[in-house]
mmCIF file of C-alpha atoms in Angstrom:
data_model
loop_
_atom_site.group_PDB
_atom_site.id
_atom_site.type_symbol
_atom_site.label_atom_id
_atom_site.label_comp_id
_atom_site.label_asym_id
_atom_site.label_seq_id
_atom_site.Cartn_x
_atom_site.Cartn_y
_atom_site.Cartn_z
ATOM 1 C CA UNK A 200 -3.339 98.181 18.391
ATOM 2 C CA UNK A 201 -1.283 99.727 15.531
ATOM 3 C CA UNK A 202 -2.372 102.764 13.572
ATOM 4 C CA UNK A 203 -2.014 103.064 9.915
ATOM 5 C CA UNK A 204 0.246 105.861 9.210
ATOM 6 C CA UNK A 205 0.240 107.516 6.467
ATOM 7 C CA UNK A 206 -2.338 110.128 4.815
ATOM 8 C CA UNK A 207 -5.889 109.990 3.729
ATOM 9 C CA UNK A 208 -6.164 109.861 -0.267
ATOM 10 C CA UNK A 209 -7.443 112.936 -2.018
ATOM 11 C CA UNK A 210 -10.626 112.182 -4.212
ATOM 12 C CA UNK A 211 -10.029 112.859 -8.101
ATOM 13 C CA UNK A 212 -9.974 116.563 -9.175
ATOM 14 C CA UNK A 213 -13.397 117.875 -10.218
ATOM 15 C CA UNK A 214 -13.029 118.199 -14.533
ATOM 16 C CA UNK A 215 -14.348 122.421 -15.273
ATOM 17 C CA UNK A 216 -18.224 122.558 -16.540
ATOM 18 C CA UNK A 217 -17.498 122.199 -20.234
ATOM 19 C CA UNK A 218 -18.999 125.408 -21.739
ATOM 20 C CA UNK A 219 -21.757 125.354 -24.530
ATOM 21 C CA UNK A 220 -20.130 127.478 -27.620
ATOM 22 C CA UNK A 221 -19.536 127.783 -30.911
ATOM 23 C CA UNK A 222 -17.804 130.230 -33.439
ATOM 24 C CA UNK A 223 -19.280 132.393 -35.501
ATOM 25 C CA UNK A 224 -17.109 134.721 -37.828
ATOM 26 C CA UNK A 225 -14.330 134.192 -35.652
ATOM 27 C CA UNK A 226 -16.520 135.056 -32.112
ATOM 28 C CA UNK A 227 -17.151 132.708 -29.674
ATOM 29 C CA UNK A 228 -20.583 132.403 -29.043
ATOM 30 C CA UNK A 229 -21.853 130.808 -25.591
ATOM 31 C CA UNK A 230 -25.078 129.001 -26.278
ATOM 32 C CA UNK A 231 -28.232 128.155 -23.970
ATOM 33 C CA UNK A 232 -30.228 125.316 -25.021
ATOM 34 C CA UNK A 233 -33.367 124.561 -23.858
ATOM 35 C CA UNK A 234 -35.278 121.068 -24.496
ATOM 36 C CA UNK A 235 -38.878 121.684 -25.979
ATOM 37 C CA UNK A 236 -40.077 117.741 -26.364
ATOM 38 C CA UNK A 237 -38.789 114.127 -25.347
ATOM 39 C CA UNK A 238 -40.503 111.204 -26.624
ATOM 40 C CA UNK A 239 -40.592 107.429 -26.657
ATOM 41 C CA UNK A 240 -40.808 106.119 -29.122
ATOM 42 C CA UNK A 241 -40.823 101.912 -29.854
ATOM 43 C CA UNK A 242 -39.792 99.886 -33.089
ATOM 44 C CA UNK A 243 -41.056 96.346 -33.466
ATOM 45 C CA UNK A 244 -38.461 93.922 -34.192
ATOM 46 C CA UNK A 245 -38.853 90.032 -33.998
ATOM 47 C CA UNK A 246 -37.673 89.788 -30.485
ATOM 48 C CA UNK A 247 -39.784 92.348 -29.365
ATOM 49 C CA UNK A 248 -40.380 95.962 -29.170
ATOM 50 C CA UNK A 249 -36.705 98.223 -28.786
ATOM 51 C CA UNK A 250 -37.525 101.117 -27.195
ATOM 52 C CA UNK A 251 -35.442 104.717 -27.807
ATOM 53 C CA UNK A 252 -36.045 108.466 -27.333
ATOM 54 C CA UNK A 253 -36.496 111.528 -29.588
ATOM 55 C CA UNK A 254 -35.414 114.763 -27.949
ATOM 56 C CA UNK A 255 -36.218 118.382 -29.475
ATOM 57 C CA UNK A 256 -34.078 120.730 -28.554
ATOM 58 C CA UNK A 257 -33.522 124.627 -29.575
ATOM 59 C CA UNK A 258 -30.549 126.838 -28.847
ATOM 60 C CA UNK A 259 -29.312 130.388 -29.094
ATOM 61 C CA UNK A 260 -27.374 133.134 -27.114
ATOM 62 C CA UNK A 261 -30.403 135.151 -26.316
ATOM 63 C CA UNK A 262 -29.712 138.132 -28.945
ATOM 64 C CA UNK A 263 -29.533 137.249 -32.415
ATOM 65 C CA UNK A 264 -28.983 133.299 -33.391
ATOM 66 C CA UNK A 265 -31.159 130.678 -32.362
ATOM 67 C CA UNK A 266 -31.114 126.630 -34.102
ATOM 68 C CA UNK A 267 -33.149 123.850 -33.523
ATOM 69 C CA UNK A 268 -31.878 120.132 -33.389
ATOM 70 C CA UNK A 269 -33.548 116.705 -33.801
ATOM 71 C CA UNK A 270 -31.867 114.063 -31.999
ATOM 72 C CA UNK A 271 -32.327 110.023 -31.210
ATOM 73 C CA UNK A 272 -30.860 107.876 -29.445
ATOM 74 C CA UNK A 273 -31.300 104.907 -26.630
ATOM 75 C CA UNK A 274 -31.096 107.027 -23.741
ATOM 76 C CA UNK A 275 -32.146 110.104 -23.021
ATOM 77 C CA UNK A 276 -29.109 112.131 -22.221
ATOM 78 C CA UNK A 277 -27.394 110.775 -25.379
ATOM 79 C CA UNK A 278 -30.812 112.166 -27.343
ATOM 80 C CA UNK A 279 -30.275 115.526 -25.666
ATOM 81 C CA UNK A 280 -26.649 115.304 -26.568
ATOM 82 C CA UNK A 281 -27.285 114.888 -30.437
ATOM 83 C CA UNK A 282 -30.080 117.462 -31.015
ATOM 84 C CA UNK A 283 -27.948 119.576 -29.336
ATOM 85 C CA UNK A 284 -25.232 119.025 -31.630
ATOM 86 C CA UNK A 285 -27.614 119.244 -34.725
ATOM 87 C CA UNK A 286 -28.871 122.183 -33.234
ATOM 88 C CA UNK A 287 -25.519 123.992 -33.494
ATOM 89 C CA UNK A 288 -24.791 123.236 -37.284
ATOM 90 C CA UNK A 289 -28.212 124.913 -38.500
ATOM 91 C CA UNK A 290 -27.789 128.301 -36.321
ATOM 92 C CA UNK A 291 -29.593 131.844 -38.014
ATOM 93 C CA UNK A 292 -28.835 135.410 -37.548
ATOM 94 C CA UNK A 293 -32.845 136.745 -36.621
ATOM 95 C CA UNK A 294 -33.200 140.622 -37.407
ATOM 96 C CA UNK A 295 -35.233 142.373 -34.413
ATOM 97 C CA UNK A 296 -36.294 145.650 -33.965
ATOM 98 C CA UNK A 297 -35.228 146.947 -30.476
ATOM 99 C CA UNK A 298 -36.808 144.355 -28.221
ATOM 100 C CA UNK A 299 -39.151 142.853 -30.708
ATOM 101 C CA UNK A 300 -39.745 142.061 -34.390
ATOM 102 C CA UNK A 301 -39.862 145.062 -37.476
ATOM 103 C CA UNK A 302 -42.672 143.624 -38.742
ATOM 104 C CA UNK A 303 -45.792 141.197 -38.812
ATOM 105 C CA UNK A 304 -45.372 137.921 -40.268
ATOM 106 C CA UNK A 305 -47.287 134.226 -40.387
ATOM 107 C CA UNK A 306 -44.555 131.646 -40.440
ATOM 108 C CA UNK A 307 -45.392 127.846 -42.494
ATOM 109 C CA UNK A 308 -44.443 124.380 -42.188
ATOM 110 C CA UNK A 309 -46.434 121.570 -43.104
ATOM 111 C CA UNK A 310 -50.037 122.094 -41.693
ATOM 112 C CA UNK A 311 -48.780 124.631 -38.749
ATOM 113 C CA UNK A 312 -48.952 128.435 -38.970
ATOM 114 C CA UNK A 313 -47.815 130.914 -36.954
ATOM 115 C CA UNK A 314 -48.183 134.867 -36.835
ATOM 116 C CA UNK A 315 -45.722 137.012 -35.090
ATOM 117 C CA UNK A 316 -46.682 140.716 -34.403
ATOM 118 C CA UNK A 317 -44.644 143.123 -33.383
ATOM 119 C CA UNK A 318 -46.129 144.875 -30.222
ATOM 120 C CA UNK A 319 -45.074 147.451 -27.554
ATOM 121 C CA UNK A 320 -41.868 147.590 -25.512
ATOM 122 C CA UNK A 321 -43.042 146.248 -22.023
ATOM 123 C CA UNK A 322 -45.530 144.199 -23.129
ATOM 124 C CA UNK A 323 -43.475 140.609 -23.136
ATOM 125 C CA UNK A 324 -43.514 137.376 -24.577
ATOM 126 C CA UNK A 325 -47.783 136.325 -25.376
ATOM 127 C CA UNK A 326 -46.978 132.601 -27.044
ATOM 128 C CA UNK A 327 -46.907 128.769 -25.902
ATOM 129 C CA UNK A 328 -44.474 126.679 -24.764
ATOM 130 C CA UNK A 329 -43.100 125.498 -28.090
ATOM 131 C CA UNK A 330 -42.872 129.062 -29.805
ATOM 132 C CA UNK A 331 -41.623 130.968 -26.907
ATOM 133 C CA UNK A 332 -38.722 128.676 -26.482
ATOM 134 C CA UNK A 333 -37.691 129.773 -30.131
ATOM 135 C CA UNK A 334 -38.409 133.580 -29.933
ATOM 136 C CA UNK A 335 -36.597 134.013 -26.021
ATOM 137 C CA UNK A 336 -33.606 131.831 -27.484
ATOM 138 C CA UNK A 337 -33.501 134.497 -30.660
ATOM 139 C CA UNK A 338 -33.370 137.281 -28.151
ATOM 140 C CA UNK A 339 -36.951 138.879 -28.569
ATOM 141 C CA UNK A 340 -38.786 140.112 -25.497
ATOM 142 C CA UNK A 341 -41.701 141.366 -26.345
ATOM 143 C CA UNK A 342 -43.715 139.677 -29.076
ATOM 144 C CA UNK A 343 -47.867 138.270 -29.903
ATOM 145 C CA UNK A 344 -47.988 135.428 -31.358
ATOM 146 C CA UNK A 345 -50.899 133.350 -32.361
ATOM 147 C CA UNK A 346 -50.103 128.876 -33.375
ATOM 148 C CA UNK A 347 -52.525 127.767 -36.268
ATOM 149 C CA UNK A 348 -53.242 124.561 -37.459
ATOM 150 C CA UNK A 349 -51.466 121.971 -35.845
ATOM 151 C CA UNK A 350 -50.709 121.367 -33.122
ATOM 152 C CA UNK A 351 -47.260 119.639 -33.269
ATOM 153 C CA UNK A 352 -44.229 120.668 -31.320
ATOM 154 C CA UNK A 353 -41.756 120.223 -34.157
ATOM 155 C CA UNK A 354 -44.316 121.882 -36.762
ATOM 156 C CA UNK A 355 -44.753 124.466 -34.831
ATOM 157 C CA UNK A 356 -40.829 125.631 -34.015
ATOM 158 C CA UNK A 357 -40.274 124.919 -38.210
ATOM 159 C CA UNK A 358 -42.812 127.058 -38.843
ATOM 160 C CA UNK A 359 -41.779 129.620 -36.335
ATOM 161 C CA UNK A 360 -38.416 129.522 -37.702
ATOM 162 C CA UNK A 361 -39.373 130.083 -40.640
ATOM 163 C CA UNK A 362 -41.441 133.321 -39.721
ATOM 164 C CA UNK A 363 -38.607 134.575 -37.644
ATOM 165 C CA UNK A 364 -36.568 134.049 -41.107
ATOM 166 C CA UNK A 365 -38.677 136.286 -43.418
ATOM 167 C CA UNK A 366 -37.879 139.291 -41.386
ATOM 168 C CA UNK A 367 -35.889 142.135 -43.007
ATOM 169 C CA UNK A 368 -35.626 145.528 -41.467
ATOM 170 C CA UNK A 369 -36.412 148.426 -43.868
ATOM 171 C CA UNK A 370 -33.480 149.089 -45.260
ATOM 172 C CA UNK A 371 -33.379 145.555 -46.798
ATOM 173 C CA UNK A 372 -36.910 145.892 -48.505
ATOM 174 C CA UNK A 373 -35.631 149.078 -49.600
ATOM 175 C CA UNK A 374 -32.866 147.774 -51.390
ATOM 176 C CA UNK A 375 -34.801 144.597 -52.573
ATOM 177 C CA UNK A 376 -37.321 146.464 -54.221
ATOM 178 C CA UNK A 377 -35.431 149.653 -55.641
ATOM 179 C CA UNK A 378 -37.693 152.138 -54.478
ATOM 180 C CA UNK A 379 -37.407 155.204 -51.754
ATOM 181 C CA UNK A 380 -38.643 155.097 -48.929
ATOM 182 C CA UNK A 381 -41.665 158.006 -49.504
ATOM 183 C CA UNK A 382 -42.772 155.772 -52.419
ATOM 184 C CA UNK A 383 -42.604 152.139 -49.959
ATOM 185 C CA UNK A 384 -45.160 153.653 -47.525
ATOM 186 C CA UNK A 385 -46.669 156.880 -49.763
ATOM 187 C CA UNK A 386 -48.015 159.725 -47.683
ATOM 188 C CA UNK A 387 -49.323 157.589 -45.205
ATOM 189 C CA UNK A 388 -47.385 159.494 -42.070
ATOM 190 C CA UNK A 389 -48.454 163.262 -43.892
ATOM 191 C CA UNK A 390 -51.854 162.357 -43.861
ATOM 192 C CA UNK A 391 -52.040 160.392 -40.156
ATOM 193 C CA UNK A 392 -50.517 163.848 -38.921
ATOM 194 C CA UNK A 393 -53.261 166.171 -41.201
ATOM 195 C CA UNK A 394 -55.751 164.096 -39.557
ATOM 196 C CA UNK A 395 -54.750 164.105 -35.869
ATOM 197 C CA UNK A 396 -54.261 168.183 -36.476
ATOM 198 C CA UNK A 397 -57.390 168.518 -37.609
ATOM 199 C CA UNK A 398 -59.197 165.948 -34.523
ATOM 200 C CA UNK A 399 -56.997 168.964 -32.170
ATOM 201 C CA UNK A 400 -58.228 171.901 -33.936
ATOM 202 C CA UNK A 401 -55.200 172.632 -35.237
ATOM 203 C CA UNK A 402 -55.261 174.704 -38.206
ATOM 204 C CA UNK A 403 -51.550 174.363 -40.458
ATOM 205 C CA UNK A 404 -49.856 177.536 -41.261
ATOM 206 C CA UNK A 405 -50.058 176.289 -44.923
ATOM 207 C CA UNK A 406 -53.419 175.027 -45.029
ATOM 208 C CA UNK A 407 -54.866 176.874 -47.652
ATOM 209 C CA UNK A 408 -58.630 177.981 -47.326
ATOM 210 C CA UNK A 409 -60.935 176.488 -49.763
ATOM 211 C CA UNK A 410 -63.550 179.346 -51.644
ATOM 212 C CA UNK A 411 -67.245 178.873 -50.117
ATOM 213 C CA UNK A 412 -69.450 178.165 -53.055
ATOM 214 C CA UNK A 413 -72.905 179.907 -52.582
#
């Protein structure tokens, strides 16, 4: 019995993991996307029903831009494909405040509302599935947030979106509105300090003494 000579062929070369990125202001940006809702959904034609799925999908790099994408198709990793590619055309630059947000703010699309409050460093993400998708994507770890109205997915990361959007650090209102910043929040911190003095018992070197009326 005769042996084949010869050597055993080599299997084709694996292709490298093609990498999620985009540029931004001449950076590359590596992206993570993460898929919030898949449907099925069915149109009614005259030979039938033709099935195809909707996929909702939100990206960002975990710091500072986050996008969401809508995408359909006939199969599902084709819908995945497209909102991901949607996704990437509609990215925003989010403005945090160390590890969460400078400031409250309720967020609106449609019939959904959400409020984001900023909270304690430690404290983590408090939201649902939908909204803390969004906020992890955008780089925020620690964050309340409370969903209003309705109750659907793509309503809800609009509207969250659009929160996230309205945030400007203080600087920004500062310049917006032409005024210092003693005049934006008054003597608000001078008078919380007078007050927690005099809860101590501490008496201020300045404090003048008020006459005693008989």
């Amino acid at each position: 019995m005769q042996q084949r000579s010869g050597t055993r062929k080599s299997g084709k070369s694996k292709e490298p993991v093609k990498r999620n990125t985009v540029v931004i202001d001449t950076v590359e940006i590596e992206l993570t996307e993460r898929v919030v809702n898949m449907a099925r959904v069915a149109k009614v034609v005259k030979g039938g029903r033709r099935f195809s799925f909707n996929a909702l999908t939100v990206v960002g790099d975990s710091d500072s831009y986050v996008g969401l994408g809508f995408g359909k198709a006939r199969e599902v990793p084709e819908a995945i494909r497209k909102s991901i590619e949607h996704a990437k055309k509609g990215l925003t630059k989010i403005k945090r405040q160390g590890s969460t947000i400078p400031h409250e703010v309720t967020g609106k699309f449609k019939s959904a509302r959400v409020l984001l409050k900023p909270c304690a460093p430690g404290t983590g993400i408090i939201a649902g599935e939908a909204v803390k998708a969004v906020v992890e994507l955008a780089g925020i770890q620690d964050i309340l947030t409370k969903s209003l109205g309705s109750s659907n997915k793509l309503n809800i990361v609009k509207a969250t979106l659009d929160g996230l959007n309205q945030l400007e650090t203080i600087e920004e209102a500062k310049e917006r509105r032409s005024v210092s910043l003693k005049k934006m929040f008054g003597e608000y911190s001078s008078r919380r300090r007078q007050e927690k003095r005099k809860d101590l018992g501490i008496v201020s070197k300045n404090a003048t003494e008020t006459p005693v009326t008989e």
